[in-house]
Amino acid sequence: MTGKNVVIKCQKAESSVVGVVIILMLTTLSVGAILLYGTPTINDMQDMAKAQKAEQAFTVFDSRASKVALGESPIQTTSLSLMGGTLEVKGESESYSNSEIKVVLADIDAPWYDSFSQQRYKWGSWEGFETETNFTMFNASMGSIIFKNDDRVVAYEGGGVWSKYPTGKAVMISPPEFNYNGETLTLPIMCINGNTSISGDTDVGITVGSNNMPTVLYPDPITDNRMTNPVKSDKVLIYIKSDFYNAWADYANTLAYTSATVDGSNSTAVVELEVMPPMGKSVLTHNFKVGALNVSRSAPMYNFSFDLGARASQGLNPTNYQISATSGTKTLIYSLAKKGGANQLQLTVTYQDTAAASYIEKWDGVNIFPVTGTKQDQQAIVDLLDKNFKMKYDRAKDFSWNDTSAISLPPNVDFHSGDQTSLYNITQHYMKLITMDGTVKFSLNSPGKSDPVDYDESSLTLYYEGMPGAITYLHVTRNDLSASLT
């Protein structure tokens, strides 16, 4: 009998080795994935924690700096951990060129205003106009205290705390001392003095002090008799040049009644405010101004009337006495003429907007304004808000009585030739439209004819609700703060 050797192989030991190898591979891959994807996340979280810690320290500093600026304390110190970053006090002439505020006051009826207006939302738009009549400008340096860690920046500037991300987007952490209540603008500008820098991982003390003697920039009637309150100019433009200009603009837009634009190429936020012209009863002049009306109101005009007296023995006998205003593409004309009989004035209202396809709307008075007296004693009361004075439409169709747009405002109605409405409705509607872009100047004249009105013996009564955002009073100061690092 022949015997055979039987060999039995065990697979169990090899399976154990393979399993260990697989586990090691999975562990290696997991560790690699963590290192590849987790490390940047951890670093980002660390950078974020450092930035938040710096923001908290600067917020504390802001509060203490305000106490110094307002005279509650002569000196304050705040501690900040550098955490590998750099802290700089940038309060010298070179820094001021990139961190400052300029305020421009302008009149809309100045001969230079149209040229200035076309470029007014740009830094440097005032260049070439500084010596013009009725042009006022003043400026204040801000400077800053800046913490930098890699691409993250936190800073104190102008009385506020700002933070900038690596993308370049800036946000406000703590608001500046910029107060506006719809009537009065108060702007205390904090100006940093000093020039030091420290880097590393140590703790640094930021010390700020002040002599508590703010410099009043506005009002300043000694320097310029137009720099008084109430503000005499028609517009106030505030130019804020800053590395954090986007955040400044965002902040201005959060305030009630204000709006801001940005000039990105010059790192500038521009805040424009209308000045409310005077209202009331006054001696009639050849020109007067009306501020932007509150378009959210259906009837913001309260009183708009003229007491007209004759200039000479020919009496109050106009052939085309115009009360007119132009704003951009819009023109509004009230025309008074002595037609159709003695002792009466007929009214025509014409509204034009060259931005509209059919750009003229015209209304003829159904009623008349009576003229009393004789010769130089003739007189007429022209109430442009008379609810009983009827006007008849003299065009095929209207274009401005629609939904809110650049060329129209409610009510959404259709007027055709022959349709009638009150002079009250017409004045409310067109006055809102003509002032849509801000204050307008009305002129009184008789084109091509002798002016029949005695202005010394005539008067204007004007009351209305202005658009929120107009200011009457302005207060600007520069508060110097000396900053050092220890």
Short mmCIF file of C-alpha atoms in Angstrom, two decimals:
data_model
loop_
_atom_site.label_atom_id
_atom_site.label_comp_id
_atom_site.label_asym_id
_atom_site.label_seq_id
_atom_site.Cartn_x
_atom_site.Cartn_y
_atom_site.Cartn_z
CA MET A 1 0.00 0.00 0.00
CA THR A 2 1.45 3.23 -1.08
CA GLY A 3 1.08 6.16 1.35
CA LYS A 4 0.48 9.84 0.37
CA ASN A 5 1.57 12.89 2.29
CA VAL A 6 -1.37 15.20 2.91
CA VAL A 7 -0.46 18.89 3.38
CA ILE A 8 -3.05 21.10 5.09
CA LYS A 9 -2.47 24.92 4.72
CA CYS A 10 -3.93 27.31 7.30
CA GLN A 11 -5.43 30.56 5.87
CA LYS A 12 -6.19 32.04 9.26
CA ALA A 13 -2.76 33.61 9.89
CA GLU A 14 -2.72 35.39 6.49
CA SER A 15 -6.22 36.88 7.09
CA SER A 16 -5.01 38.45 10.32
CA VAL A 17 -2.07 40.10 8.58
CA VAL A 18 -4.27 41.46 5.78
CA GLY A 19 -6.72 42.86 8.30
CA VAL A 20 -3.98 44.67 10.19
CA VAL A 21 -2.68 46.15 6.94
CA ILE A 22 -6.15 47.38 5.99
CA ILE A 23 -6.64 48.98 9.41
CA LEU A 24 -3.26 50.70 9.14
CA MET A 25 -4.14 51.98 5.68
CA LEU A 26 -7.49 53.33 6.85
CA THR A 27 -5.85 54.97 9.83
CA THR A 28 -3.20 56.54 7.63
CA LEU A 29 -5.83 57.81 5.18
CA SER A 30 -7.94 59.20 8.02
CA VAL A 31 -5.01 60.98 9.57
CA GLY A 32 -4.02 62.32 6.16
CA ALA A 33 -7.55 63.57 5.50
CA ILE A 34 -7.63 65.26 8.89
CA LEU A 35 -4.29 66.90 8.22
CA LEU A 36 -5.33 67.88 4.69
CA TYR A 37 -8.78 69.26 5.44
CA GLY A 38 -8.86 69.78 9.17
CA THR A 39 -5.71 71.79 9.67
CA PRO A 40 -6.85 74.78 7.55
CA THR A 41 -10.17 74.72 9.37
CA ILE A 42 -8.43 74.67 12.72
CA ASN A 43 -6.18 77.51 11.58
CA ASP A 44 -9.20 79.49 10.38
CA MET A 45 -10.89 78.95 13.74
CA GLN A 46 -7.76 80.10 15.53
CA ASP A 47 -7.54 83.21 13.32
CA MET A 48 -11.23 83.92 13.93
CA ALA A 49 -10.75 83.56 17.68
CA LYS A 50 -7.81 85.99 17.55
CA ALA A 51 -9.85 88.50 15.54
CA GLN A 52 -12.80 88.24 17.91
CA LYS A 53 -10.51 88.73 20.89
CA ALA A 54 -9.03 91.83 19.22
CA GLU A 55 -12.52 93.15 18.41
CA GLN A 56 -13.55 92.79 22.05
CA ALA A 57 -10.44 94.64 23.20
CA PHE A 58 -11.05 97.46 20.71
CA THR A 59 -14.70 97.74 21.79
CA VAL A 60 -13.50 98.24 25.37
CA PHE A 61 -10.96 100.77 24.10
CA ASP A 62 -13.71 102.63 22.18
CA SER A 63 -15.75 103.02 25.35
CA ARG A 64 -12.76 104.30 27.31
CA ALA A 65 -11.66 106.65 24.51
CA SER A 66 -15.15 108.19 24.52
CA LYS A 67 -14.77 108.95 28.24
CA VAL A 68 -11.50 110.73 27.51
CA ALA A 69 -12.94 112.66 24.55
CA LEU A 70 -16.01 113.75 26.54
CA GLY A 71 -13.94 114.90 29.50
CA GLU A 72 -14.99 112.19 31.93
CA SER A 73 -11.40 111.01 32.32
CA PRO A 74 -8.06 112.59 31.33
CA ILE A 75 -6.41 109.27 30.44
CA GLN A 76 -7.39 105.63 29.88
CA THR A 77 -5.45 102.43 29.15
CA THR A 78 -6.68 99.22 27.51
CA SER A 79 -4.76 95.93 27.28
CA LEU A 80 -4.54 93.93 24.05
CA SER A 81 -2.80 90.59 23.35
CA LEU A 82 -0.88 90.77 20.08
CA MET A 83 -1.12 86.97 19.46
CA GLY A 84 1.54 87.18 16.78
CA GLY A 85 0.05 90.27 15.16
CA THR A 86 1.02 93.92 14.83
CA LEU A 87 -0.49 96.95 16.55
CA GLU A 88 0.03 100.41 15.03
CA VAL A 89 -0.88 103.95 16.02
CA LYS A 90 -1.30 105.82 12.73
CA GLY A 91 -1.75 109.45 13.67
CA GLU A 92 0.59 111.52 11.54
CA SER A 93 0.29 113.54 8.31
CA GLU A 94 0.88 110.59 5.98
CA SER A 95 -1.82 108.52 7.68
CA TYR A 96 -4.28 111.43 7.69
CA SER A 97 -4.26 111.53 3.90
CA ASN A 98 -5.96 108.10 3.93
CA SER A 99 -8.16 108.64 6.98
CA GLU A 100 -10.04 111.92 6.98
CA ILE A 101 -13.44 113.57 6.64
CA LYS A 102 -14.28 116.52 4.40
CA VAL A 103 -17.55 118.43 4.61
CA VAL A 104 -18.82 120.46 1.65
CA LEU A 105 -21.74 122.91 1.77
CA ALA A 106 -23.18 123.96 -1.57
CA ASP A 107 -26.01 126.06 -3.01
CA ILE A 108 -28.07 124.68 -5.87
CA ASP A 109 -28.52 128.09 -7.49
CA ALA A 110 -24.81 128.93 -7.58
CA PRO A 111 -23.51 129.31 -11.16
CA TRP A 112 -20.91 126.58 -10.57
CA TYR A 113 -23.29 124.07 -8.97
CA ASP A 114 -24.30 122.16 -12.12
CA SER A 115 -20.66 121.38 -12.91
CA PHE A 116 -19.95 120.34 -9.34
CA SER A 117 -23.16 118.31 -9.09
CA GLN A 118 -22.22 116.05 -11.99
CA GLN A 119 -19.17 114.77 -10.09
CA ARG A 120 -20.17 115.34 -6.47
CA TYR A 121 -20.07 111.65 -5.47
CA LYS A 122 -16.32 111.46 -6.11
CA TRP A 123 -13.47 112.23 -3.74
CA GLY A 124 -11.84 115.46 -4.94
CA SER A 125 -15.00 116.68 -6.69
CA TRP A 126 -14.55 120.04 -4.95
CA GLU A 127 -11.24 120.76 -6.64
CA GLY A 128 -11.49 123.92 -8.72
CA PHE A 129 -14.52 125.21 -6.80
CA GLU A 130 -12.91 126.12 -3.46
CA THR A 131 -12.73 129.84 -4.27
CA GLU A 132 -16.22 130.11 -5.72
CA THR A 133 -18.88 132.23 -4.04
CA ASN A 134 -21.25 130.29 -1.77
CA PHE A 135 -18.91 127.29 -1.63
CA THR A 136 -17.83 126.20 1.84
CA MET A 137 -15.56 123.30 2.75
CA PHE A 138 -13.71 122.17 5.86
CA ASN A 139 -11.94 118.97 6.83
CA ALA A 140 -10.81 116.96 9.84
CA SER A 141 -8.16 114.26 10.05
CA MET A 142 -9.06 111.00 11.78
CA GLY A 143 -6.07 108.68 11.87
CA SER A 144 -6.46 105.20 13.34
CA ILE A 145 -5.19 102.50 15.69
CA ILE A 146 -4.87 99.26 13.72
CA PHE A 147 -4.36 95.62 14.72
CA LYS A 148 -3.23 93.28 11.92
CA ASN A 149 -2.95 89.51 12.07
CA ASP A 150 -2.26 87.91 8.69
CA ASP A 151 -5.06 89.20 6.42
CA ARG A 152 -7.44 90.21 9.22
CA VAL A 153 -7.62 93.85 10.35
CA VAL A 154 -9.35 95.44 13.34
CA ALA A 155 -9.17 99.21 13.86
CA TYR A 156 -10.36 102.19 15.87
CA GLU A 157 -11.11 105.12 13.56
CA GLY A 158 -13.28 108.21 13.81
CA GLY A 159 -14.78 107.12 17.11
CA GLY A 160 -15.85 103.70 15.85
CA VAL A 161 -14.43 100.18 15.66
CA TRP A 162 -14.14 98.48 12.27
CA SER A 163 -13.09 95.01 11.10
CA LYS A 164 -11.90 93.98 7.66
CA TYR A 165 -11.89 90.41 6.31
CA PRO A 166 -9.34 88.91 3.89
CA THR A 167 -11.88 89.44 1.09
CA GLY A 168 -11.61 93.18 1.64
CA LYS A 169 -15.12 93.49 3.04
CA ALA A 170 -15.29 95.73 6.12
CA VAL A 171 -17.94 95.73 8.85
CA MET A 172 -18.70 97.98 11.79
CA ILE A 173 -18.10 96.53 15.26
CA SER A 174 -18.90 99.65 17.31
CA PRO A 175 -20.57 102.80 15.87
CA PRO A 176 -18.77 106.14 15.55
CA GLU A 177 -19.99 109.31 17.24
CA PHE A 178 -22.24 110.20 14.30
CA ASN A 179 -25.64 111.41 15.55
CA TYR A 180 -28.51 112.54 13.33
CA ASN A 181 -32.15 112.92 14.39
CA GLY A 182 -33.63 114.14 11.11
CA GLU A 183 -33.09 117.80 12.01
CA THR A 184 -29.67 118.16 13.65
CA LEU A 185 -26.43 116.46 12.63
CA THR A 186 -23.82 116.23 15.40
CA LEU A 187 -20.43 114.94 14.29
CA PRO A 188 -17.60 114.81 16.86
CA ILE A 189 -14.59 113.58 14.87
CA MET A 190 -11.97 111.72 16.91
CA CYS A 191 -8.46 112.57 15.67
CA ILE A 192 -5.66 110.19 16.70
CA ASN A 193 -2.21 111.69 17.35
CA GLY A 194 0.83 109.40 17.55
CA ASN A 195 3.03 107.10 15.50
CA THR A 196 4.18 103.84 17.12
CA SER A 197 4.13 100.14 16.27
CA ILE A 198 4.64 96.86 18.21
CA SER A 199 4.66 93.24 16.95
CA GLY A 200 4.93 89.86 18.66
CA ASP A 201 3.04 87.72 21.16
CA THR A 202 3.09 90.00 24.21
CA ASP A 203 0.31 91.98 25.83
CA VAL A 204 0.29 95.67 24.92
CA GLY A 205 -1.30 98.61 26.69
CA ILE A 206 -3.03 101.23 24.50
CA THR A 207 -3.05 104.53 26.37
CA VAL A 208 -5.16 107.45 25.19
CA GLY A 209 -5.34 110.95 26.64
CA SER A 210 -6.85 114.34 25.80
CA ASN A 211 -6.78 117.94 27.00
CA ASN A 212 -10.58 117.95 26.57
CA MET A 213 -10.49 121.06 24.36
CA PRO A 214 -12.36 120.10 21.17
CA THR A 215 -11.94 122.34 18.14
CA VAL A 216 -15.29 123.60 16.81
CA LEU A 217 -15.28 123.27 13.02
CA TYR A 218 -18.95 124.17 12.50
CA PRO A 219 -20.53 126.61 13.22
CA ASP A 220 -17.67 129.04 12.65
CA PRO A 221 -19.04 132.46 11.64
CA ILE A 222 -15.66 134.14 12.24
CA THR A 223 -13.99 132.15 9.45
CA ASP A 224 -17.01 132.23 7.13
CA ASN A 225 -20.26 134.13 7.76
CA ARG A 226 -22.11 131.33 5.97
CA MET A 227 -20.98 128.77 8.55
CA THR A 228 -23.87 129.46 10.92
CA ASN A 229 -26.99 127.76 12.24
CA PRO A 230 -29.58 127.29 10.89
CA VAL A 231 -27.55 126.07 7.91
CA LYS A 232 -27.81 128.50 4.99
CA SER A 233 -26.60 126.17 2.23
CA ASP A 234 -28.88 123.82 0.29
CA LYS A 235 -26.77 120.65 0.53
CA VAL A 236 -24.30 119.13 2.97
CA LEU A 237 -22.00 116.45 1.58
CA ILE A 238 -19.78 114.42 3.93
CA TYR A 239 -16.82 112.63 2.32
CA ILE A 240 -15.29 109.88 4.49
CA LYS A 241 -11.98 108.60 3.14
CA SER A 242 -11.05 105.36 4.90
CA ASP A 243 -9.82 101.83 4.40
CA PHE A 244 -13.18 100.87 5.92
CA TYR A 245 -15.28 103.10 3.62
CA ASN A 246 -17.74 100.30 2.81
CA ALA A 247 -18.53 99.86 6.49
CA TRP A 248 -18.89 103.63 6.94
CA ALA A 249 -21.41 103.69 4.07
CA ASP A 250 -23.29 100.70 5.49
CA TYR A 251 -23.48 102.44 8.85
CA ALA A 252 -24.79 105.68 7.32
CA ASN A 253 -27.47 103.70 5.50
CA THR A 254 -28.68 102.20 8.77
CA LEU A 255 -29.33 105.64 10.26
CA ALA A 256 -32.81 107.07 9.93
CA TYR A 257 -33.20 109.54 7.05
CA THR A 258 -29.70 109.12 5.57
CA SER A 259 -28.23 107.34 2.57
CA ALA A 260 -24.68 106.97 1.29
CA THR A 261 -22.88 106.14 -1.92
CA VAL A 262 -19.33 104.88 -2.34
CA ASP A 263 -16.41 105.93 -4.50
CA GLY A 264 -14.52 102.65 -4.51
CA SER A 265 -11.61 103.89 -6.60
CA ASN A 266 -10.83 106.45 -3.89
CA SER A 267 -11.91 104.39 -0.83
CA THR A 268 -14.56 106.98 0.02
CA ALA A 269 -18.10 106.93 1.43
CA VAL A 270 -20.24 109.96 0.51
CA VAL A 271 -23.22 110.99 2.64
CA GLU A 272 -25.50 113.66 1.12
CA LEU A 273 -28.02 115.59 3.20
CA GLU A 274 -30.56 118.17 2.11
CA VAL A 275 -30.94 121.39 4.08
CA MET A 276 -34.53 122.44 4.76
CA PRO A 277 -35.15 125.91 3.25
CA PRO A 278 -36.96 128.43 5.46
CA MET A 279 -40.75 128.36 5.53
CA GLY A 280 -43.44 130.79 6.65
CA LYS A 281 -44.78 134.10 5.41
CA SER A 282 -42.23 136.45 3.89
CA VAL A 283 -41.87 139.42 1.60
CA LEU A 284 -41.95 138.21 -1.98
CA THR A 285 -38.64 137.92 -3.81
CA HIS A 286 -37.80 136.96 -7.39
CA ASN A 287 -36.54 133.58 -6.16
CA PHE A 288 -37.44 131.20 -3.37
CA LYS A 289 -36.62 127.57 -2.58
CA VAL A 290 -38.69 124.51 -1.74
CA GLY A 291 -37.13 121.43 -0.19
CA ALA A 292 -37.90 117.82 -1.08
CA LEU A 293 -41.45 116.97 -0.07
CA ASN A 294 -42.37 113.85 1.83
CA VAL A 295 -43.62 111.71 -1.06
CA SER A 296 -45.05 109.14 1.35
CA ARG A 297 -47.77 111.70 2.16
CA SER A 298 -50.62 112.20 -0.26
CA ALA A 299 -50.78 115.91 0.60
CA PRO A 300 -47.48 117.23 2.06
CA MET A 301 -48.17 120.84 0.94
CA TYR A 302 -49.98 122.83 3.63
CA ASN A 303 -49.89 126.39 2.27
CA PHE A 304 -48.62 127.76 -1.02
CA SER A 305 -50.16 131.17 -1.71
CA PHE A 306 -49.17 134.57 -3.09
CA ASP A 307 -50.51 137.99 -2.17
CA LEU A 308 -49.63 139.97 -5.29
CA GLY A 309 -49.69 143.77 -5.45
CA ALA A 310 -49.44 145.92 -8.57
CA ARG A 311 -46.14 147.65 -9.28
CA ALA A 312 -47.40 150.75 -11.11
CA SER A 313 -50.42 152.57 -12.48
CA GLN A 314 -51.04 149.97 -15.19
CA GLY A 315 -52.25 147.70 -12.42
CA LEU A 316 -51.85 143.97 -11.96
CA ASN A 317 -52.06 143.22 -15.66
CA PRO A 318 -49.67 140.39 -16.60
CA THR A 319 -49.70 138.70 -19.99
CA ASN A 320 -47.59 135.74 -18.80
CA TYR A 321 -46.41 135.96 -15.20
CA GLN A 322 -44.54 132.72 -14.46
CA ILE A 323 -43.78 130.89 -11.22
CA SER A 324 -41.40 128.20 -12.43
CA ALA A 325 -38.82 125.63 -11.35
CA THR A 326 -36.55 123.15 -13.10
CA SER A 327 -34.92 120.04 -11.67
CA GLY A 328 -32.99 117.77 -14.01
CA THR A 329 -35.37 116.73 -16.79
CA LYS A 330 -38.43 118.16 -15.00
CA THR A 331 -39.94 121.66 -15.32
CA LEU A 332 -43.05 123.04 -13.58
CA ILE A 333 -44.61 126.36 -14.63
CA TYR A 334 -47.58 128.22 -13.15
CA SER A 335 -48.58 130.97 -15.62
CA LEU A 336 -50.87 133.87 -14.67
CA ALA A 337 -52.41 136.13 -17.29
CA LYS A 338 -55.12 138.81 -17.36
CA LYS A 339 -57.37 137.45 -20.10
CA GLY A 340 -61.06 137.17 -20.84
CA GLY A 341 -62.15 140.26 -18.92
CA ALA A 342 -61.13 142.87 -16.41
CA ASN A 343 -60.18 142.23 -12.79
CA GLN A 344 -59.29 138.56 -13.13
CA LEU A 345 -56.25 136.34 -13.52
CA GLN A 346 -56.38 133.09 -15.43
CA LEU A 347 -54.07 130.21 -14.55
CA THR A 348 -52.29 127.67 -16.71
CA VAL A 349 -50.15 124.87 -15.27
CA THR A 350 -47.57 123.15 -17.46
CA TYR A 351 -45.44 120.21 -16.38
CA GLN A 352 -42.66 118.83 -18.58
CA ASP A 353 -40.34 115.88 -18.23
CA THR A 354 -38.06 115.20 -21.18
CA ALA A 355 -37.39 111.71 -19.77
CA ALA A 356 -40.98 110.75 -20.63
CA ALA A 357 -42.16 109.76 -24.12
CA SER A 358 -45.06 112.26 -24.21
CA TYR A 359 -43.33 114.77 -22.02
CA ILE A 360 -45.83 117.63 -21.57
CA GLU A 361 -48.91 117.83 -19.36
CA LYS A 362 -50.97 121.04 -19.50
CA TRP A 363 -53.93 122.28 -17.43
CA ASP A 364 -56.13 125.35 -17.96
CA GLY A 365 -58.02 127.03 -15.18
CA VAL A 366 -61.78 126.69 -15.24
CA ASN A 367 -62.06 129.27 -12.45
CA ILE A 368 -60.21 132.60 -12.11
CA PHE A 369 -58.42 134.52 -9.36
CA PRO A 370 -60.21 137.85 -8.79
CA VAL A 371 -58.24 141.13 -8.85
CA THR A 372 -59.38 143.89 -6.48
CA GLY A 373 -58.61 147.63 -6.35
CA THR A 374 -57.56 150.00 -9.12
CA LYS A 375 -54.28 150.86 -10.83
CA GLN A 376 -51.29 150.65 -8.45
CA ASP A 377 -53.60 149.51 -5.65
CA GLN A 378 -54.69 146.37 -7.48
CA GLN A 379 -54.19 143.13 -5.58
CA ALA A 380 -54.83 139.40 -6.08
CA ILE A 381 -54.62 136.40 -3.75
CA VAL A 382 -53.32 133.41 -5.71
CA ASP A 383 -53.78 130.25 -3.65
CA LEU A 384 -52.16 127.32 -5.44
CA LEU A 385 -53.80 124.92 -2.97
CA ASP A 386 -57.37 126.08 -3.55
CA LYS A 387 -59.59 122.97 -3.37
CA ASN A 388 -62.47 124.72 -5.13
CA PHE A 389 -60.40 125.98 -8.07
CA LYS A 390 -60.98 123.62 -11.00
CA MET A 391 -58.46 122.84 -13.73
CA LYS A 392 -59.14 121.17 -17.10
CA TYR A 393 -56.65 118.85 -18.79
CA ASP A 394 -55.43 120.00 -22.21
CA ARG A 395 -53.54 117.00 -23.59
CA ALA A 396 -54.48 113.60 -25.05
CA LYS A 397 -53.27 111.64 -22.03
CA ASP A 398 -51.08 111.96 -18.95
CA PHE A 399 -47.77 110.23 -18.06
CA SER A 400 -46.96 111.32 -14.50
CA TRP A 401 -50.08 110.14 -12.65
CA ASN A 402 -49.09 106.49 -12.33
CA ASP A 403 -47.25 104.22 -9.92
CA THR A 404 -44.03 105.45 -8.32
CA SER A 405 -41.16 105.66 -10.81
CA ALA A 406 -38.51 108.13 -11.95
CA ILE A 407 -41.18 110.06 -13.93
CA SER A 408 -44.43 109.42 -12.05
CA LEU A 409 -46.10 109.26 -8.66
CA PRO A 410 -49.50 108.06 -7.39
CA PRO A 411 -52.42 108.37 -7.54
CA ASN A 412 -52.63 105.95 -10.44
CA VAL A 413 -55.30 107.68 -12.55
CA ASP A 414 -55.80 108.35 -16.25
CA PHE A 415 -56.42 111.92 -17.39
CA HIS A 416 -57.54 112.67 -20.93
CA SER A 417 -58.42 115.89 -22.74
CA GLY A 418 -61.26 117.69 -20.98
CA ASP A 419 -60.97 115.87 -17.65
CA GLN A 420 -61.05 118.07 -14.55
CA THR A 421 -59.53 118.03 -11.07
CA SER A 422 -58.79 120.62 -8.39
CA LEU A 423 -55.80 122.96 -8.33
CA TYR A 424 -55.11 121.49 -4.88
CA ASN A 425 -54.59 118.01 -6.34
CA ILE A 426 -52.44 119.35 -9.17
CA THR A 427 -50.13 121.32 -6.88
CA GLN A 428 -49.71 118.43 -4.43
CA HIS A 429 -48.81 116.08 -7.29
CA TYR A 430 -46.42 118.28 -9.27
CA MET A 431 -44.65 119.74 -6.24
CA LYS A 432 -43.76 116.22 -5.09
CA LEU A 433 -42.44 115.41 -8.57
CA ILE A 434 -40.38 118.57 -9.07
CA THR A 435 -38.70 118.17 -5.66
CA MET A 436 -38.15 114.42 -6.02
CA ASP A 437 -34.38 114.86 -6.38
CA GLY A 438 -34.01 117.50 -3.67
CA THR A 439 -34.41 121.22 -3.13
CA VAL A 440 -35.48 123.31 -6.13
CA LYS A 441 -35.37 127.02 -6.80
CA PHE A 442 -38.52 128.76 -8.05
CA SER A 443 -38.18 131.91 -10.13
CA LEU A 444 -40.79 134.61 -10.68
CA ASN A 445 -40.69 136.57 -13.93
CA SER A 446 -42.57 137.80 -17.00
CA PRO A 447 -40.58 136.59 -20.01
CA GLY A 448 -40.25 139.37 -22.57
CA LYS A 449 -42.58 141.70 -20.67
CA SER A 450 -42.40 144.24 -17.89
CA ASP A 451 -42.89 142.69 -14.45
CA PRO A 452 -46.25 143.92 -13.08
CA VAL A 453 -45.64 142.90 -9.45
CA ASP A 454 -44.52 145.18 -6.62
CA TYR A 455 -42.35 142.79 -4.62
CA ASP A 456 -42.04 145.06 -1.60
CA GLU A 457 -45.82 145.06 -1.25
CA SER A 458 -46.34 141.38 -2.07
CA SER A 459 -45.84 138.26 0.04
CA LEU A 460 -45.42 134.49 -0.15
CA THR A 461 -46.79 132.02 2.39
CA LEU A 462 -45.18 128.57 2.21
CA TYR A 463 -45.57 125.60 4.56
CA TYR A 464 -45.03 121.91 3.78
CA GLU A 465 -43.77 118.62 5.21
CA GLY A 466 -40.27 117.96 4.01
CA MET A 467 -38.81 114.60 3.16
CA PRO A 468 -37.09 112.99 6.17
CA GLY A 469 -33.37 113.46 5.72
CA ALA A 470 -33.22 117.23 5.55
CA ILE A 471 -31.17 118.97 8.22
CA THR A 472 -31.52 122.38 9.79
CA TYR A 473 -28.62 122.45 12.26
CA LEU A 474 -25.03 121.20 11.98
CA HIS A 475 -22.46 120.76 14.76
CA VAL A 476 -18.98 119.40 13.92
CA THR A 477 -15.98 119.22 16.28
CA ARG A 478 -12.51 117.72 16.13
CA ASN A 479 -11.51 115.92 19.33
CA ASP A 480 -7.73 115.29 19.53
CA LEU A 481 -6.68 112.05 21.25
CA SER A 482 -3.00 111.29 21.97
CA ALA A 483 -2.35 107.52 21.71
CA SER A 484 0.70 105.50 22.71
CA LEU A 485 1.64 101.82 23.12
CA THR A 486 3.42 100.33 26.15
#
